[in-house]
Tab-separated table of C-alpha atoms in Angstrom:
chain	number	residue	atom	x	y	z
V	83	UNK	CA	-0.176	-0.202	0.003
V	84	UNK	CA	1.103	3.311	-0.565
V	85	UNK	CA	2.213	5.748	2.174
V	86	UNK	CA	3.140	9.527	2.128
V	87	UNK	CA	5.135	11.483	4.737
V	88	UNK	CA	5.328	15.092	5.634
V	89	UNK	CA	7.924	15.480	8.264
V	90	UNK	CA	7.206	19.028	8.852
V	91	UNK	CA	4.052	19.542	10.871
V	92	UNK	CA	4.538	23.167	11.521
V	93	UNK	CA	6.617	25.850	9.172
V	94	UNK	CA	7.307	29.092	9.833
V	95	UNK	CA	8.647	31.580	7.156
V	96	UNK	CA	9.381	35.228	6.821
V	97	UNK	CA	7.255	37.185	3.776
V	98	UNK	CA	9.686	37.405	0.888
V	99	UNK	CA	12.212	33.948	1.879
V	100	UNK	CA	12.429	30.976	0.333
V	101	UNK	CA	9.977	27.499	0.866
V	102	UNK	CA	10.947	23.872	1.042
V	103	UNK	CA	8.026	21.792	2.166
V	104	UNK	CA	8.901	18.077	2.238
V	105	UNK	CA	7.259	14.974	1.208
V	106	UNK	CA	8.292	11.685	0.774
V	107	UNK	CA	6.210	8.515	-0.520
V	108	UNK	CA	6.292	5.145	-0.545
V	109	UNK	CA	4.947	2.956	-3.351
V	110	UNK	CA	5.838	0.286	-5.549
V	111	UNK	CA	4.927	1.438	-8.774
V	112	UNK	CA	5.410	4.725	-10.639
V	113	UNK	CA	3.730	7.141	-8.761
V	114	UNK	CA	1.256	9.864	-9.440
V	115	UNK	CA	2.041	12.893	-6.822
V	116	UNK	CA	-0.163	15.939	-6.283
V	117	UNK	CA	0.408	18.587	-3.726
V	118	UNK	CA	-2.533	20.729	-2.647
V	119	UNK	CA	-2.960	23.566	-0.095
V	120	UNK	CA	-6.125	24.194	2.159
V	121	UNK	CA	-7.267	27.750	3.318
V	122	UNK	CA	-8.667	27.346	7.071
V	123	UNK	CA	-12.501	25.685	6.488
V	124	UNK	CA	-11.929	25.138	2.935
V	125	UNK	CA	-11.481	22.731	0.554
V	126	UNK	CA	-8.250	21.381	-1.250
V	127	UNK	CA	-6.989	23.321	-4.314
V	128	UNK	CA	-4.385	21.753	-6.311
V	129	UNK	CA	-1.201	23.306	-7.036
V	130	UNK	CA	0.591	20.574	-8.733
V	131	UNK	CA	0.946	17.238	-10.145
V	132	UNK	CA	3.597	14.913	-11.544
V	133	UNK	CA	2.460	12.063	-13.720
V	134	UNK	CA	5.506	11.648	-15.740
V	135	UNK	CA	8.173	13.285	-17.915
V	136	UNK	CA	10.126	16.400	-16.895
V	137	UNK	CA	11.034	15.507	-12.679
V	138	UNK	CA	10.275	19.304	-12.285
V	139	UNK	CA	6.819	20.582	-12.436
V	140	UNK	CA	5.647	24.032	-12.524
V	141	UNK	CA	2.022	24.886	-10.649
V	142	UNK	CA	0.010	27.627	-9.925
V	143	UNK	CA	0.699	30.306	-7.753
V	144	UNK	CA	4.678	30.685	-8.309
V	145	UNK	CA	5.253	26.990	-6.702
V	146	UNK	CA	7.368	24.156	-8.076
V	147	UNK	CA	7.826	20.769	-7.086
V	148	UNK	CA	10.971	18.455	-8.116
V	149	UNK	CA	10.095	14.485	-8.491
V	150	UNK	CA	13.609	12.346	-7.324
V	151	UNK	CA	12.586	9.166	-7.852
V	152	UNK	CA	16.262	8.241	-5.864
V	153	UNK	CA	14.654	9.734	-2.931
V	154	UNK	CA	11.463	8.798	-3.418
V	155	UNK	CA	10.790	12.493	-2.714
V	156	UNK	CA	8.260	15.675	-4.359
V	157	UNK	CA	9.412	18.489	-2.250
V	158	UNK	CA	7.386	21.563	-3.013
V	159	UNK	CA	9.166	24.808	-3.022
V	160	UNK	CA	8.702	28.307	-3.524
V	161	UNK	CA	11.394	31.246	-4.001
V	162	UNK	CA	9.437	34.141	-2.264
V	163	UNK	CA	6.696	33.552	-0.136
V	164	UNK	CA	3.752	35.850	-0.049
V	165	UNK	CA	1.615	36.301	3.499
V	166	UNK	CA	-1.084	34.994	1.593
V	167	UNK	CA	0.749	31.516	1.100
V	168	UNK	CA	0.132	31.045	5.181
V	169	UNK	CA	-2.445	27.599	4.606
V	170	UNK	CA	-2.064	23.883	4.947
V	171	UNK	CA	-0.191	22.216	2.286
V	172	UNK	CA	-1.174	18.581	1.546
V	173	UNK	CA	1.380	15.926	-0.548
V	174	UNK	CA	-0.169	12.691	-1.930
V	175	UNK	CA	0.068	9.769	-3.934
V	176	UNK	CA	-2.316	8.366	-6.224
V	177	UNK	CA	-2.664	4.520	-6.946
V	178	UNK	CA	-3.690	2.744	-9.737
V	179	UNK	CA	-3.073	2.376	-13.384
V	180	UNK	CA	-5.219	5.860	-13.350
V	181	UNK	CA	-3.238	7.397	-10.853
V	182	UNK	CA	-4.890	10.358	-10.042
V	183	UNK	CA	-8.481	9.082	-10.838
V	184	UNK	CA	-7.927	6.251	-8.419
V	185	UNK	CA	-7.448	6.452	-4.363
V	186	UNK	CA	-5.059	9.258	-3.055
V	187	UNK	CA	-3.432	9.089	-0.006
V	188	UNK	CA	-2.636	12.128	1.750
V	189	UNK	CA	0.487	12.967	4.125
V	190	UNK	CA	-0.186	14.909	7.352
V	191	UNK	CA	-0.074	17.975	5.749
V	192	UNK	CA	2.373	20.780	6.893
V	193	UNK	CA	0.885	24.007	8.536
V	194	UNK	CA	2.924	27.395	6.876
V	195	UNK	CA	2.885	30.273	8.722
V	196	UNK	CA	4.242	33.307	7.022
V	197	UNK	CA	5.539	36.348	9.272
V	198	UNK	CA	5.267	39.768	8.110
Z	1041	UNK	CA	-13.102	24.769	-15.105
Z	1042	UNK	CA	-13.105	21.735	-13.062
Z	1043	UNK	CA	-15.154	23.256	-10.478
Z	1044	UNK	CA	-16.938	20.945	-7.650
Z	1045	UNK	CA	-19.305	22.724	-5.104
Z	1046	UNK	CA	-20.921	21.305	-1.984
Z	1047	UNK	CA	-24.109	22.099	-0.411
Z	1048	UNK	CA	-24.591	22.958	2.574
Z	1049	UNK	CA	-21.323	24.602	3.246
Z	1050	UNK	CA	-22.285	24.374	7.018
Z	1051	UNK	CA	-25.253	22.072	8.757
Z	1052	UNK	CA	-25.791	21.840	12.432
Z	1053	UNK	CA	-28.630	18.938	13.393
Z	1054	UNK	CA	-29.513	17.135	16.178
Z	1055	UNK	CA	-28.767	13.543	17.431
Z	1056	UNK	CA	-30.480	11.059	15.678
Z	1057	UNK	CA	-31.504	12.713	12.736
Z	1058	UNK	CA	-30.280	12.628	8.774
Z	1059	UNK	CA	-28.060	14.801	7.039
Z	1060	UNK	CA	-27.986	15.026	2.926
Z	1061	UNK	CA	-24.575	16.401	1.618
Z	1062	UNK	CA	-25.061	17.155	-1.713
Z	1063	UNK	CA	-21.663	17.265	-4.140
Z	1064	UNK	CA	-21.725	18.336	-7.727
Z	1065	UNK	CA	-18.930	19.197	-10.544
Z	1066	UNK	CA	-19.977	22.533	-12.136
Z	1067	UNK	CA	-18.410	22.302	-15.740
Z	1068	UNK	CA	-17.954	19.035	-15.974
Z	1069	UNK	CA	-19.128	14.931	-15.871
Z	1070	UNK	CA	-17.338	13.130	-13.277
Z	1071	UNK	CA	-18.048	9.434	-13.198
Z	1072	UNK	CA	-16.332	8.837	-10.076
Z	1073	UNK	CA	-16.657	11.203	-7.102
Z	1074	UNK	CA	-14.875	10.578	-3.737
Z	1075	UNK	CA	-16.137	11.534	-0.462
Z	1076	UNK	CA	-13.450	12.097	2.639
Z	1077	UNK	CA	-13.591	12.758	5.982
Z	1078	UNK	CA	-11.388	15.285	8.002
Z	1079	UNK	CA	-10.751	15.703	11.984
Z	1080	UNK	CA	-9.538	19.139	13.165
Z	1081	UNK	CA	-5.796	19.200	12.347
Z	1082	UNK	CA	-5.574	16.001	10.732
Z	1083	UNK	CA	-5.228	15.013	7.547
Z	1084	UNK	CA	-8.296	13.158	4.831
Z	1085	UNK	CA	-9.058	9.858	5.289
Z	1086	UNK	CA	-10.883	8.411	2.334
Z	1087	UNK	CA	-14.614	7.206	3.147
Z	1088	UNK	CA	-15.876	5.639	-0.522
Z	1089	UNK	CA	-15.711	6.074	-3.975
Z	1090	UNK	CA	-18.904	6.579	-5.686
Z	1091	UNK	CA	-19.254	5.675	-9.317
Z	1092	UNK	CA	-22.280	6.792	-11.208
Z	1093	UNK	CA	-24.649	4.562	-11.700
Z	1094	UNK	CA	-23.323	1.817	-9.543
Z	1095	UNK	CA	-22.914	1.050	-5.899
Z	1096	UNK	CA	-20.247	2.966	-3.720
Z	1097	UNK	CA	-16.975	1.558	-2.393
Z	1098	UNK	CA	-16.474	1.892	1.093
Z	1099	UNK	CA	-13.269	1.542	3.237
Z	1100	UNK	CA	-12.529	-0.576	5.729
Z	1101	UNK	CA	-14.228	0.619	8.874
Z	1102	UNK	CA	-16.915	3.039	7.075
Z	1103	UNK	CA	-20.220	1.983	7.998
Z	1104	UNK	CA	-21.978	2.154	4.401
Z	1105	UNK	CA	-25.511	1.824	6.074
Z	1106	UNK	CA	-24.662	4.842	8.160
Z	1107	UNK	CA	-23.287	6.862	5.363
Z	1108	UNK	CA	-25.253	6.214	2.357
Z	1109	UNK	CA	-23.919	7.607	-1.027
Z	1110	UNK	CA	-25.920	8.167	-4.055
Z	1111	UNK	CA	-24.427	8.752	-7.512
Z	1112	UNK	CA	-27.509	9.228	-9.755
Z	1113	UNK	CA	-25.859	11.621	-12.289
Z	1114	UNK	CA	-22.308	12.316	-13.899
Z	1115	UNK	CA	-22.599	15.401	-11.887
Z	1116	UNK	CA	-23.972	14.780	-8.500
Z	1117	UNK	CA	-23.333	12.476	-5.472
Z	1118	UNK	CA	-24.801	12.606	-2.280
Z	1119	UNK	CA	-23.905	11.501	0.995
Z	1120	UNK	CA	-26.139	10.768	3.766
Z	1121	UNK	CA	-25.294	10.404	7.226
Z	1122	UNK	CA	-27.872	8.581	8.637
Z	1123	UNK	CA	-29.074	8.931	12.416
Z	1124	UNK	CA	-26.338	11.146	13.278
Z	1125	UNK	CA	-24.248	11.101	16.569
Z	1126	UNK	CA	-21.965	13.661	17.816
Z	1127	UNK	CA	-19.085	11.373	17.063
Z	1128	UNK	CA	-20.069	12.184	13.539
Z	1129	UNK	CA	-19.072	15.790	13.616
Z	1130	UNK	CA	-16.696	16.835	11.148
Z	1131	UNK	CA	-15.574	18.028	8.002
Z	1132	UNK	CA	-16.582	16.145	5.053
Z	1133	UNK	CA	-14.991	16.824	1.600
Z	1134	UNK	CA	-16.208	15.293	-1.809
Z	1135	UNK	CA	-13.679	15.083	-4.958
Z	1136	UNK	CA	-14.621	14.732	-8.522
Z	1137	UNK	CA	-12.439	12.766	-10.958
Z	1138	UNK	CA	-11.791	14.412	-14.428
Z	1139	UNK	CA	-11.111	12.229	-16.863
Z	1140	UNK	CA	-8.601	13.792	-19.803
Z	1141	UNK	CA	-7.503	16.273	-17.639
Z	1142	UNK	CA	-4.363	14.216	-16.434
Z	1143	UNK	CA	-6.848	12.136	-14.162
Z	1144	UNK	CA	-6.813	14.626	-11.566
Z	1145	UNK	CA	-9.102	14.781	-8.399
Z	1146	UNK	CA	-10.745	18.144	-7.610
Z	1147	UNK	CA	-12.247	19.026	-4.361
Z	1148	UNK	CA	-15.130	20.656	-2.986
Z	1149	UNK	CA	-15.520	23.240	-0.338
Z	1150	UNK	CA	-16.351	20.776	2.137
Z	1151	UNK	CA	-19.216	20.811	4.762
Z	1152	UNK	CA	-18.861	20.984	8.283
Z	1153	UNK	CA	-21.317	18.992	10.255
Z	1154	UNK	CA	-21.889	19.471	13.697
Z	1155	UNK	CA	-24.126	17.071	15.907
Z	1156	UNK	CA	-25.876	18.361	18.734
């Protein structure tokens, strides 16, 4: 069975600073990987996804993530954080032949706080 | 595109009553929808997978007689919490699978259920 680990429960960064959120996955086949963001009391918004091809994936709001098979990682990065980026971030892995359409397994999330 | 709505956004009910939550895909057809439950400051737990025109597939430990799922059309799935109890209070989020757009799940804004 697949699993996702987000080692950092909370992260605090200053506005304008760079950001990296860690995600490690466990899955026997080629993974389908996702990053979602959740604001308080809201649903999840898709930031970016990796299915195949270029291992550096660009997403919305200036986010990017890099798939590293050797490290089983899919870390999320942003070069300059804005105060509006404060939210909960979830990494997820999709299983099955049609990855994202089948079950998603989520990590426990990383709460990002941005200091002004 | 790929917008998913949920109704209601918040509901408060008395113990023993039933509550129905609707999940709609607004600008696409979804053959598969998913229902998740999220406890405060925790990750999303998949409850069931709902396929249009067929019975839902429930995850282990989820009571199918308590959480009734109906997916009668390609744009609507409903979750009915029957005989609700305070321990059913939670944040319920649905997602819809989009075929042809990288096979990705797009999430609704969630429904906050409080059972008194």
